[in-house]
Every structure is written in C-alpha cells, then in structure tokens.
Short mmCIF file of C-alpha atoms and ligand atoms in Angstrom, two decimals:
data_model
loop_
_atom_site.label_atom_id
_atom_site.label_comp_id
_atom_site.label_asym_id
_atom_site.label_seq_id
_atom_site.Cartn_x
_atom_site.Cartn_y
_atom_site.Cartn_z
CA MET A 1 -0.11 -0.03 -0.01
CA SER A 2 0.99 3.47 -0.76
CA GLU A 3 0.40 6.53 1.45
CA GLN A 4 -1.31 8.68 -1.12
CA HIS A 5 -4.51 8.25 -2.69
CA GLN A 6 -5.96 9.06 -6.08
CA ASN A 7 -9.41 8.89 -7.45
CA LEU A 8 -9.00 8.20 -11.17
CA ALA A 9 -11.45 8.35 -13.81
CA ILE A 10 -11.34 6.26 -16.98
CA ILE A 11 -13.26 8.15 -19.76
CA GLY A 12 -13.72 7.74 -23.52
CA HIS A 13 -16.13 6.70 -26.08
CA VAL A 14 -17.98 3.30 -25.75
CA ASP A 15 -16.05 0.34 -27.26
CA HIS A 16 -12.75 2.40 -27.24
CA GLY A 17 -11.59 0.02 -24.55
CA LYS A 18 -11.99 1.47 -21.14
CA SER A 19 -13.16 -1.81 -19.24
CA THR A 20 -10.47 -3.66 -20.94
CA LEU A 21 -7.86 -1.00 -19.83
CA VAL A 22 -9.20 -1.29 -16.33
CA GLY A 23 -8.76 -5.07 -16.57
CA ARG A 24 -5.21 -4.64 -17.91
CA LEU A 25 -4.23 -2.24 -15.02
CA LEU A 26 -5.44 -4.74 -12.43
CA TYR A 27 -3.79 -7.52 -13.89
CA GLU A 28 -0.60 -5.79 -14.40
CA THR A 29 -0.41 -4.50 -10.69
CA GLY A 30 -1.51 -7.78 -9.23
CA SER A 31 -4.87 -6.39 -8.22
CA VAL A 32 -7.38 -8.73 -9.65
CA PRO A 33 -9.63 -9.87 -6.96
CA GLU A 34 -8.39 -12.86 -5.26
CA HIS A 35 -11.65 -15.14 -5.92
CA VAL A 36 -11.03 -14.63 -9.63
CA ILE A 37 -7.39 -15.82 -9.27
CA GLU A 38 -8.48 -18.70 -7.15
CA GLN A 39 -11.29 -19.77 -9.47
CA HIS A 40 -8.67 -19.53 -12.39
CA ARG A 41 -6.18 -21.65 -10.55
CA GLU A 42 -8.80 -24.46 -9.98
CA GLU A 43 -10.02 -24.32 -13.63
CA ALA A 44 -6.39 -24.34 -14.94
CA GLU A 45 -5.36 -27.28 -12.72
CA GLU A 46 -8.41 -29.34 -13.92
CA LYS A 47 -7.53 -28.66 -17.57
CA GLY A 48 -3.79 -29.29 -16.75
CA LYS A 49 -2.74 -25.81 -18.01
CA GLY A 50 -0.52 -23.34 -16.21
CA GLY A 51 -0.10 -19.56 -16.73
CA PHE A 52 -2.57 -16.93 -16.00
CA GLU A 53 -3.72 -15.24 -18.92
CA PHE A 54 -5.06 -11.89 -19.29
CA ALA A 55 -7.96 -12.80 -21.57
CA TYR A 56 -9.03 -15.28 -19.09
CA VAL A 57 -9.03 -12.50 -16.33
CA MET A 58 -11.07 -10.22 -18.90
CA ASP A 59 -13.56 -13.03 -19.47
CA ASN A 60 -14.02 -13.46 -15.71
CA LEU A 61 -14.31 -9.64 -15.15
CA ALA A 62 -16.83 -9.43 -17.96
CA GLU A 63 -18.84 -12.40 -16.94
CA GLU A 64 -19.12 -10.98 -13.41
CA ARG A 65 -20.25 -7.76 -14.74
CA GLU A 66 -22.83 -9.06 -16.78
CA ARG A 67 -24.15 -10.87 -13.76
CA GLY A 68 -24.17 -7.33 -12.14
CA VAL A 69 -22.00 -8.82 -9.14
CA THR A 70 -19.13 -7.27 -7.53
CA ILE A 71 -17.09 -6.49 -10.43
CA ASP A 72 -17.67 -3.30 -12.20
CA ILE A 73 -15.17 -1.12 -13.61
CA ALA A 74 -15.97 1.41 -10.88
CA HIS A 75 -14.33 1.01 -7.45
CA GLN A 76 -11.55 -1.12 -8.52
CA GLU A 77 -8.23 -0.56 -6.81
CA PHE A 78 -4.61 -0.76 -7.79
CA SER A 79 -1.42 0.63 -6.57
CA THR A 80 1.84 1.91 -8.04
CA ASP A 81 4.79 3.04 -6.00
CA ALA A 82 3.41 6.34 -5.37
CA TYR A 83 -0.35 6.01 -5.13
CA ASP A 84 -3.27 3.87 -4.31
CA PHE A 85 -5.75 4.39 -6.98
CA THR A 86 -9.47 4.05 -6.88
CA ILE A 87 -11.07 3.73 -10.22
CA VAL A 88 -14.21 5.76 -10.12
CA ASP A 89 -17.29 5.58 -12.30
CA CYS A 90 -16.95 7.09 -15.58
CA PRO A 91 -19.60 9.23 -17.22
CA GLY A 92 -22.54 7.07 -18.55
CA HIS A 93 -22.06 4.50 -15.88
CA ARG A 94 -25.14 4.20 -13.69
CA ASP A 95 -23.83 5.59 -10.55
CA PHE A 96 -21.30 8.10 -11.85
CA VAL A 97 -23.15 11.53 -11.22
CA LYS A 98 -24.45 10.07 -8.04
CA ASN A 99 -21.14 9.15 -6.59
CA MET A 100 -19.52 12.32 -8.11
CA ILE A 101 -22.03 14.48 -6.13
CA THR A 102 -22.03 12.69 -2.92
CA GLY A 103 -18.15 13.16 -3.25
CA ALA A 104 -17.64 9.48 -2.90
CA SER A 105 -15.82 9.45 -6.06
CA GLN A 106 -14.80 12.89 -7.26
CA ALA A 107 -12.08 12.10 -9.57
CA ASP A 108 -8.70 13.81 -9.28
CA ASN A 109 -7.15 12.87 -12.52
CA ALA A 110 -8.43 10.98 -15.64
CA VAL A 111 -7.33 8.53 -18.29
CA LEU A 112 -8.93 9.37 -21.55
CA VAL A 113 -9.02 6.24 -23.76
CA VAL A 114 -9.17 7.00 -27.51
CA ALA A 115 -9.18 4.07 -30.05
CA ALA A 116 -6.51 4.47 -32.70
CA ASP A 117 -8.66 3.08 -35.43
CA ASP A 118 -11.49 5.48 -34.68
CA GLY A 119 -10.04 8.76 -33.20
CA VAL A 120 -12.06 11.27 -31.46
CA ALA A 121 -15.60 10.10 -31.40
CA PRO A 122 -18.88 11.86 -29.88
CA GLN A 123 -18.47 10.60 -26.30
CA THR A 124 -14.78 11.51 -26.55
CA GLN A 125 -15.86 15.11 -26.81
CA GLU A 126 -18.61 14.82 -24.01
CA HIS A 127 -16.37 13.24 -21.59
CA VAL A 128 -13.49 15.59 -22.18
CA PHE A 129 -16.03 18.49 -21.78
CA LEU A 130 -17.51 16.97 -18.57
CA ALA A 131 -14.13 16.28 -17.18
CA ARG A 132 -13.06 19.89 -17.64
CA THR A 133 -16.42 20.99 -16.15
CA LEU A 134 -15.93 18.64 -13.08
CA GLY A 135 -12.39 19.94 -12.34
CA ILE A 136 -10.33 17.11 -13.38
CA ASP A 137 -6.65 18.31 -13.21
CA GLU A 138 -4.79 16.29 -15.57
CA LEU A 139 -5.57 14.07 -18.38
CA ILE A 140 -3.42 11.13 -19.54
CA ILE A 141 -4.45 10.10 -23.00
CA GLY A 142 -4.07 6.48 -23.88
CA VAL A 143 -4.23 5.92 -27.80
CA ASN A 144 -5.65 2.59 -27.65
CA LYS A 145 -5.92 -0.56 -29.87
CA MET A 146 -2.49 0.23 -31.54
CA ASP A 147 -2.30 -3.40 -32.33
CA VAL A 148 -5.35 -2.90 -34.55
CA VAL A 149 -3.39 -0.16 -36.54
CA ASP A 150 -0.23 -2.22 -36.73
CA TYR A 151 1.60 0.13 -34.16
CA LYS A 152 1.88 2.80 -36.93
CA GLU A 153 3.42 6.00 -35.79
CA ASP A 154 1.61 7.91 -38.33
CA THR A 155 -1.91 6.88 -36.95
CA PHE A 156 -0.86 7.78 -33.44
CA ASP A 157 0.30 11.16 -34.53
CA GLU A 158 -3.04 11.95 -36.23
CA VAL A 159 -4.99 10.91 -33.06
CA VAL A 160 -2.72 13.08 -30.98
CA GLU A 161 -3.32 16.03 -33.19
CA GLU A 162 -7.22 15.40 -33.19
CA VAL A 163 -7.09 15.08 -29.40
CA ASN A 164 -5.01 18.23 -28.99
CA GLN A 165 -7.56 20.21 -31.09
CA LEU A 166 -10.34 19.10 -28.81
CA LEU A 167 -8.54 19.88 -25.66
CA LYS A 168 -7.78 23.40 -26.98
CA GLN A 169 -11.59 23.89 -28.01
CA VAL A 170 -12.57 23.19 -24.50
CA GLN A 171 -9.68 25.11 -23.04
CA PHE A 172 -8.41 22.18 -21.11
CA GLN A 173 -4.81 23.02 -20.10
CA THR A 174 -2.96 20.86 -22.31
CA ASP A 175 0.61 21.33 -20.72
CA GLY A 176 0.17 18.35 -18.49
CA ALA A 177 -1.54 16.08 -21.08
CA SER A 178 0.42 12.99 -22.09
CA PHE A 179 -0.18 10.78 -24.88
CA ILE A 180 0.75 7.07 -24.76
CA PRO A 181 0.28 4.53 -27.65
CA ILE A 182 -1.12 1.68 -25.80
CA SER A 183 -2.91 -1.70 -26.45
CA ALA A 184 -5.08 -2.57 -23.53
CA PHE A 185 -5.75 -5.98 -24.93
CA GLU A 186 -2.03 -6.80 -25.78
CA GLY A 187 -0.47 -4.98 -22.87
CA ASP A 188 1.65 -2.61 -24.97
CA ASN A 189 3.19 0.48 -22.90
CA ILE A 190 1.01 -0.35 -20.01
CA ALA A 191 3.50 -1.91 -17.32
CA ASP A 192 6.45 -2.33 -19.78
CA GLU A 193 7.90 -0.50 -22.69
CA SER A 194 6.57 -2.12 -25.86
CA GLY A 195 8.78 -3.71 -28.49
CA GLU A 196 6.13 -2.92 -31.11
CA THR A 197 6.53 0.91 -30.71
CA PRO A 198 10.24 1.60 -31.23
CA TRP A 199 9.35 5.09 -32.41
CA TYR A 200 7.86 5.88 -28.79
CA ASP A 201 10.48 6.75 -26.10
CA GLY A 202 8.00 8.32 -23.70
CA ARG A 203 6.58 6.78 -20.26
CA THR A 204 4.40 3.63 -19.90
CA LEU A 205 0.81 4.33 -18.70
CA LEU A 206 1.74 3.04 -15.13
CA GLU A 207 4.82 5.33 -15.13
CA ALA A 208 2.59 8.18 -16.18
CA LEU A 209 0.17 7.43 -13.47
CA ASN A 210 2.79 7.13 -10.82
CA ASP A 211 4.10 10.59 -11.84
CA LEU A 212 0.72 12.29 -11.40
CA PRO A 213 0.88 15.31 -8.99
CA ALA A 214 -0.61 14.52 -5.39
CA PRO A 215 -3.97 15.78 -5.09
CA GLU A 216 -3.99 18.58 -2.47
CA PRO A 217 -6.57 18.28 0.44
CA PRO A 218 -8.59 21.25 0.60
CA THR A 219 -7.66 22.24 4.06
CA ASP A 220 -7.40 25.95 3.47
CA ALA A 221 -11.00 26.25 2.49
CA PRO A 222 -13.71 27.07 5.01
CA LEU A 223 -15.03 24.09 6.88
CA ARG A 224 -18.03 22.42 4.91
CA LEU A 225 -19.44 19.08 6.24
CA PRO A 226 -22.71 18.15 4.78
CA ILE A 227 -24.83 16.11 7.19
CA GLN A 228 -25.68 12.47 6.41
CA ASP A 229 -27.45 11.52 9.48
CA VAL A 230 -28.50 12.76 12.87
CA TYR A 231 -28.29 10.28 15.81
CA THR A 232 -29.01 10.53 19.52
CA ILE A 233 -26.47 8.86 21.51
CA SER A 234 -26.85 8.30 25.33
CA GLY A 235 -24.33 9.97 27.48
CA ILE A 236 -23.31 12.33 24.53
CA GLY A 237 -26.65 13.87 23.09
CA THR A 238 -27.29 14.70 19.61
CA VAL A 239 -24.57 13.51 17.04
CA PRO A 240 -24.66 14.50 13.56
CA VAL A 241 -22.42 12.61 11.17
CA GLY A 242 -21.09 13.29 7.92
CA ARG A 243 -17.80 13.49 5.79
CA ILE A 244 -15.80 16.60 5.93
CA GLU A 245 -15.55 18.02 2.36
CA THR A 246 -13.23 21.02 3.00
CA GLY A 247 -11.68 22.73 5.87
CA ILE A 248 -10.86 21.59 9.47
CA MET A 249 -12.98 21.01 12.44
CA ASN A 250 -11.63 21.58 15.84
CA ILE A 251 -13.14 21.12 19.29
CA GLY A 252 -14.17 24.49 20.50
CA ASP A 253 -15.05 25.87 17.10
CA ASN A 254 -18.16 27.89 16.68
CA VAL A 255 -20.27 26.35 13.84
CA SER A 256 -23.36 27.09 11.86
CA PHE A 257 -25.77 24.47 10.23
CA GLN A 258 -27.31 25.75 7.05
CA PRO A 259 -30.12 25.95 5.96
CA SER A 260 -31.52 25.04 9.26
CA ASP A 261 -29.86 28.15 10.72
CA VAL A 262 -28.82 27.01 14.09
CA GLY A 263 -25.33 26.76 15.57
CA GLY A 264 -23.03 26.39 18.63
CA GLU A 265 -19.85 25.28 19.94
CA VAL A 266 -18.23 21.96 18.97
CA LYS A 267 -17.78 19.89 22.16
CA THR A 268 -16.74 16.55 21.05
CA ILE A 269 -15.62 15.10 17.52
CA GLU A 270 -15.36 11.21 17.16
CA MET A 271 -13.77 9.29 14.29
CA HIS A 272 -13.71 5.53 14.04
CA HIS A 273 -15.01 5.34 17.64
CA GLU A 274 -12.31 7.39 19.18
CA GLU A 275 -12.34 10.97 20.36
CA VAL A 276 -10.17 13.39 18.20
CA PRO A 277 -9.27 17.03 18.91
CA LYS A 278 -9.73 17.89 15.14
CA ALA A 279 -10.68 16.46 11.74
CA GLU A 280 -9.80 17.03 8.27
CA PRO A 281 -11.15 16.79 4.57
CA GLY A 282 -12.12 13.06 3.96
CA ASP A 283 -12.74 12.26 7.56
CA ASN A 284 -16.05 10.72 8.41
CA VAL A 285 -17.06 12.33 11.94
CA GLY A 286 -19.52 12.21 14.25
CA PHE A 287 -19.62 15.23 16.59
CA ASN A 288 -21.66 17.22 19.29
CA VAL A 289 -22.53 20.64 19.33
CA ARG A 290 -23.68 22.49 22.52
CA GLY A 291 -27.31 23.29 22.49
CA ILE A 292 -28.20 21.58 19.42
CA GLY A 293 -31.15 18.84 19.65
CA LYS A 294 -32.10 16.05 17.06
CA ASP A 295 -34.96 18.15 15.81
CA ASP A 296 -32.83 21.41 15.15
CA ILE A 297 -30.98 19.91 12.29
CA ARG A 298 -31.35 17.48 9.39
CA ARG A 299 -29.89 15.34 6.55
CA GLY A 300 -28.84 17.86 3.91
CA ASP A 301 -27.72 20.58 6.35
CA VAL A 302 -24.14 21.76 5.71
CA CYS A 303 -22.03 22.64 8.76
CA GLY A 304 -19.43 25.52 8.49
CA PRO A 305 -17.76 28.03 10.63
CA ALA A 306 -20.24 30.59 12.27
CA ASP A 307 -18.35 33.36 10.90
CA GLU A 308 -18.15 31.94 7.41
CA PRO A 309 -21.51 29.87 7.33
CA PRO A 310 -22.44 27.69 4.15
CA SER A 311 -24.49 29.75 1.77
CA VAL A 312 -28.27 29.13 1.11
CA ALA A 313 -29.64 29.68 -2.23
CA GLU A 314 -32.96 31.48 -3.00
CA THR A 315 -31.98 30.97 -6.62
CA PHE A 316 -28.84 29.91 -8.26
CA GLN A 317 -27.40 29.84 -11.75
CA ALA A 318 -25.79 26.85 -12.90
CA GLN A 319 -24.37 25.12 -15.91
CA VAL A 320 -25.97 21.62 -16.63
CA VAL A 321 -25.29 18.83 -19.12
CA VAL A 322 -28.31 16.90 -19.99
CA MET A 323 -27.30 13.29 -20.18
CA GLN A 324 -30.56 11.46 -20.81
CA HIS A 325 -34.10 12.71 -20.91
CA PRO A 326 -36.77 11.02 -22.91
CA SER A 327 -38.34 14.34 -24.09
CA VAL A 328 -37.43 18.01 -23.86
CA ILE A 329 -36.73 20.25 -20.96
CA THR A 330 -38.38 23.50 -20.64
CA ALA A 331 -38.74 26.17 -17.95
CA GLY A 332 -41.04 25.32 -14.99
CA TYR A 333 -39.69 21.63 -14.94
CA THR A 334 -39.26 20.65 -11.28
CA PRO A 335 -37.28 17.49 -10.90
CA VAL A 336 -35.29 16.55 -7.60
CA PHE A 337 -31.98 17.94 -7.34
CA HIS A 338 -29.36 15.74 -5.36
CA ALA A 339 -26.44 17.98 -4.04
CA HIS A 340 -24.02 16.87 -1.47
CA THR A 341 -26.35 15.09 1.09
CA ALA A 342 -29.40 17.05 0.09
CA GLN A 343 -32.42 16.10 -2.01
CA VAL A 344 -34.58 18.93 -2.88
CA ALA A 345 -37.13 19.54 -5.55
CA CYS A 346 -36.14 22.58 -7.65
CA THR A 347 -37.74 24.42 -10.47
CA ILE A 348 -35.74 25.31 -13.50
CA GLU A 349 -37.05 28.94 -13.72
CA SER A 350 -35.27 29.93 -16.98
CA ILE A 351 -32.94 28.35 -19.56
CA ASP A 352 -30.62 31.19 -20.06
CA LYS A 353 -27.91 30.02 -22.58
CA LYS A 354 -27.32 26.85 -24.59
CA MET A 355 -23.78 25.84 -25.10
CA ASP A 356 -21.82 23.95 -27.56
CA PRO A 357 -20.98 20.97 -25.66
CA ALA A 358 -17.56 20.65 -27.55
CA SER A 359 -16.30 24.13 -27.40
CA GLY A 360 -18.38 25.37 -24.23
CA GLU A 361 -19.20 28.46 -26.24
CA VAL A 362 -22.70 30.05 -26.33
CA ALA A 363 -24.62 28.45 -29.06
CA GLU A 364 -28.17 30.11 -28.39
CA GLU A 365 -29.41 32.73 -26.01
CA ASN A 366 -32.68 31.92 -24.13
CA PRO A 367 -33.52 28.78 -25.83
CA ASP A 368 -37.14 27.34 -25.48
CA PHE A 369 -35.85 23.96 -24.45
CA ILE A 370 -32.84 21.67 -24.00
CA GLN A 371 -32.60 17.94 -24.47
CA SER A 372 -30.34 15.00 -24.10
CA GLY A 373 -26.66 16.03 -25.11
CA ASP A 374 -27.27 19.54 -24.55
CA ALA A 375 -25.14 21.80 -22.24
CA ALA A 376 -26.77 24.96 -20.82
CA VAL A 377 -26.73 27.64 -18.20
CA VAL A 378 -30.13 27.73 -16.29
CA THR A 379 -31.41 29.64 -13.29
CA ILE A 380 -32.89 27.48 -10.72
CA ARG A 381 -35.21 28.02 -7.55
CA PRO A 382 -35.22 25.35 -4.86
CA GLN A 383 -38.66 24.61 -3.57
CA LYS A 384 -37.21 24.31 -0.10
CA PRO A 385 -34.04 26.11 1.43
CA LEU A 386 -30.83 24.47 -0.01
CA SER A 387 -27.36 25.04 0.95
CA ILE A 388 -24.99 24.96 -1.99
CA GLU A 389 -21.97 26.90 -3.15
CA PRO A 390 -20.60 28.40 -6.31
CA SER A 391 -18.42 25.63 -7.70
CA SER A 392 -15.57 28.34 -8.21
CA GLU A 393 -15.44 28.98 -4.49
CA ILE A 394 -15.99 25.43 -3.03
CA PRO A 395 -16.12 22.92 -5.93
CA GLU A 396 -16.75 20.21 -3.49
CA LEU A 397 -20.11 21.69 -2.67
CA GLY A 398 -20.69 23.05 -6.01
CA SER A 399 -21.97 20.15 -8.32
CA PHE A 400 -25.29 18.39 -8.35
CA ALA A 401 -27.24 15.67 -10.11
CA ILE A 402 -30.92 15.99 -11.42
CA ARG A 403 -32.74 13.02 -11.05
CA ASP A 404 -36.28 12.07 -12.34
CA MET A 405 -38.14 8.89 -12.75
CA GLY A 406 -35.50 6.90 -11.10
CA GLN A 407 -32.78 8.09 -13.37
CA THR A 408 -30.00 10.59 -13.45
CA ILE A 409 -30.89 12.86 -16.34
CA ALA A 410 -28.28 15.71 -15.84
CA ALA A 411 -25.41 16.89 -14.00
CA GLY A 412 -24.32 20.42 -13.22
CA LYS A 413 -22.12 22.77 -11.34
CA VAL A 414 -23.19 25.96 -9.60
CA LEU A 415 -21.95 29.26 -11.11
CA ASP A 416 -23.68 31.74 -8.88
CA VAL A 417 -25.81 31.81 -5.73
CA ASP A 418 -28.43 34.48 -4.84
CA GLY A 419 -29.07 34.19 -1.12
P1 GDP B 1 -15.42 0.19 -23.31
O1 GDP B 1 -16.86 0.21 -23.83
O2 GDP B 1 -14.72 1.47 -23.72
O3 GDP B 1 -15.44 -0.20 -21.83
O4 GDP B 1 -14.62 -0.82 -24.38
P2 GDP B 1 -14.42 -2.32 -23.86
O5 GDP B 1 -13.12 -2.44 -23.03
O6 GDP B 1 -15.60 -3.24 -23.73
O7 GDP B 1 -13.80 -2.84 -25.36
C1 GDP B 1 -14.50 -2.90 -26.50
C2 GDP B 1 -13.86 -3.81 -27.40
O8 GDP B 1 -12.86 -3.66 -27.91
C3 GDP B 1 -13.78 -5.16 -26.74
O9 GDP B 1 -14.09 -6.46 -27.79
C4 GDP B 1 -12.40 -5.34 -26.57
O10 GDP B 1 -11.88 -6.77 -26.49
C5 GDP B 1 -11.65 -4.54 -27.55
N1 GDP B 1 -10.49 -3.99 -27.07
C6 GDP B 1 -10.31 -3.07 -26.20
N2 GDP B 1 -9.02 -2.70 -26.11
C7 GDP B 1 -8.38 -3.29 -27.27
C8 GDP B 1 -7.00 -3.23 -27.87
O11 GDP B 1 -6.09 -2.61 -27.32
N3 GDP B 1 -6.79 -4.08 -28.82
C9 GDP B 1 -7.82 -4.70 -29.52
N4 GDP B 1 -7.48 -5.32 -30.50
N5 GDP B 1 -8.99 -4.69 -28.97
C10 GDP B 1 -9.27 -4.12 -27.92
#
C-alpha cells in the first residue's frame, strides 16, 4: 500500500477500450480480486494448464459484470509505488453522477481512452467537456488499440493531433496532457515498454500514473461538512455525522448549520469510535454541538464556521449537461436535485443559454428547451431551502445531479448563488 490516494476516472467513447484497460491495469499491478485468481487456478489445474492469461481475467471480469455482481469497472483499486488508485465511475455509468456529487468518487485525474482506429468520437468530446467541467486536473491520453493499426506512428500522431485540437477547443490546459500509444488488450506500454513501438520513447501508462501530482486536500477552504444523518447517543446527546469535504473542524469551534440556521460550539469530535481533537477533509466524523437537539438539524444541512457559514440559495445559476431525458426540458420543470447529502425539488426557472458541448461556447441565448446531449446555463429555484456553493469557490459543494423517474438525467455545477 502507498500512502497517497488518487481517485482516477477512465473516460472515453463506448467500445474504445475502457473496461479492457481497467482489467489490464488490475492485472499488471496484481490487483485482480483473489476469488477470480482462485477460480482460475482451479480451472487451470483441472485442464492441466498453467499460466495466468489476461484474456482469462477479462472473461471473468466481463462475466461477473454481466451478472451485475461485485465487479464493475468502478471502484476497482490498484497501486503504483506512489499511489493507491481507486477507479471511479466514468460518465455514462449508472452511479457516476450520484457518486460524483456525494463526493464518494470525485475524480482527481483521468485517463482518456481513444481508439487509434476510430479517433475522436462523440463521447470523447462529451467526456472531455465533462471532465473539464468537473475540475479534473490532468489527463493522460491512452491512444488504444495500437495493435489494430499495426502500431503505426502516423496513426498515433493523427490521433494526438485530433485530441489536442479538442483539448484546445474546450480550453483544457494541455501542458500536463501526455499521450501514450497503448494496447489494453495486448498490454503494450502499460507496465512495460513495448517492442512494437520503437518510435515511442515516452513513459508507460503506469509510469505516467505514478508521476501524477498528488491531490491537495482542501484544508485551506472554510469548513464544509454535509450532514448525512443525525443520531441521538446516550451520554453524549445529538450526534450529526458526515464527511468533511473542505476545511478543518476543531473542538471549541463555533459552527453553523445551514439551511436550518442553528449553531453552537463543537464539544466533541469522534472518528472511528475514538475522540479526536480535530478532523480534516475526507474524515467521516460524528460530533456534538452544544445546545443542538435532534430536531434542530437534518440530513442535507451543511455545517460550516459560524463566521463563514455555508450559503443558502434563494435561486442559483448553474451550468448543466443533460445526459438522458426522454423528451425536452423547458422552464417550469421541477425535478429532484441531489446536491451533497441534500435532495430537494427545484424548479428550472429559466434556460438562459445553450452551449456547444464541444467548445463550451454560447450556441443560443434563451432557448425554448434543452434535451439530451445539450449543455446549458439555467436559473434554478429550490422549492425548499438548500445550501449550495458556487463551484468556483468550493467545488466540493458546487455540483449536483438532477434525477427524475429513477434516473440521473443531468449533472451540473453551480456558477452563482443568490441568497
Ligand atoms: P469500453 O466500452 O470503452 O469499456 O470498451 P471495452 O473495453 O468493452 O472494449 C470494446 C472492445 O474492444 C472489446 O471487444 C475489447 O476486447 C476490444 N479492445 C479493447 N482494447 C483493445 C485493444 O487494445 N486492442 C484490441 N485489438 N481490441 C481491444
């Protein structure tokens, strides 16, 4: 195990090789789940075969995925020397947005998979745009399926050129982007330098992952702790619990819960059943605040410093991306918004601008409607008080998902809050 942790998203167009790459990364780092290995050993012994073939691992992963059991490309883990990586859901996967907004899997960095034989495709654009919107710091671009194009340098260069243009269009800072010719299936340039690409002298994918900058915990931002649950514990009293998104909580701090608009002094903080004097971003804590009873606060409240309380939105402006909606979305639509631990019905009061999803530029002012695939700036009015923050100030509390009919239909980030 390494000390540092990274949440990594694997993004890219369908069929370009994301799942295969995840399987390959797990395989090369010795992180394939033990039961898969065990199962293979038994079968191999029965058949009198040795060896541990990647194709076999992939079959198992695929099979388990189809059965919807434990294996999904999300939430797999592997390690390099520098980092423990958790692969988080990629856009389009069922729980991506939900996990993204609850903070369970906000990705720090991403690998963009682009198939060499196909180049930039619609979801390549969409995911790059989303990645930029969601604040991904650095992209590693795996130009995949190099085996399919006979490991040709020209083809690699063409794809690099195409992707670079896309990155420029969406104003993704390209300095940090590294391009690697890979074959997820054959294993070229993943863990070891490939003999098939003598023209390439850059890093392997695992080297590039190992060299990523360490994510900085947001300790300098003001405290933001969305409340997940509120318990009553005998001997202590009311204990709200939640995960600290930003800032530090110390015993003795004066805190405020919004939108419930109550507050007091932090008396105790508990983590993993032990009392601690302070807690940091990423810590799951239970705590107790002088004078706060069980009915004073609720799930969806955000706890912050009394002198820098979480903002409460009367209305807010946001950038949204419509992922899947069966019809059109017009002003007046009132679906449920999921933001941190809150779930609140909100009305889309106006659709202010439609954006070109590839370039992020304004395509239309005040459109009548938006639909699947569209990106737009909208004004939103929560039907009940909602604490939410501009994502430029506190990104961790500035994003949300819109759900309707049991599905995530859109995701967004907050641009401005009118309290
Ligand atoms: P995803 O939809 O992006 O997750 O793509 P998959 O990982 O499911 O891959 C789609 C198809 O491409 C599968 O049939 C894979 O076996 C194949 N594939 C993925 N990577 C490679 C590669 O590097 N070389 C070759 N030849 N096929 C690949």
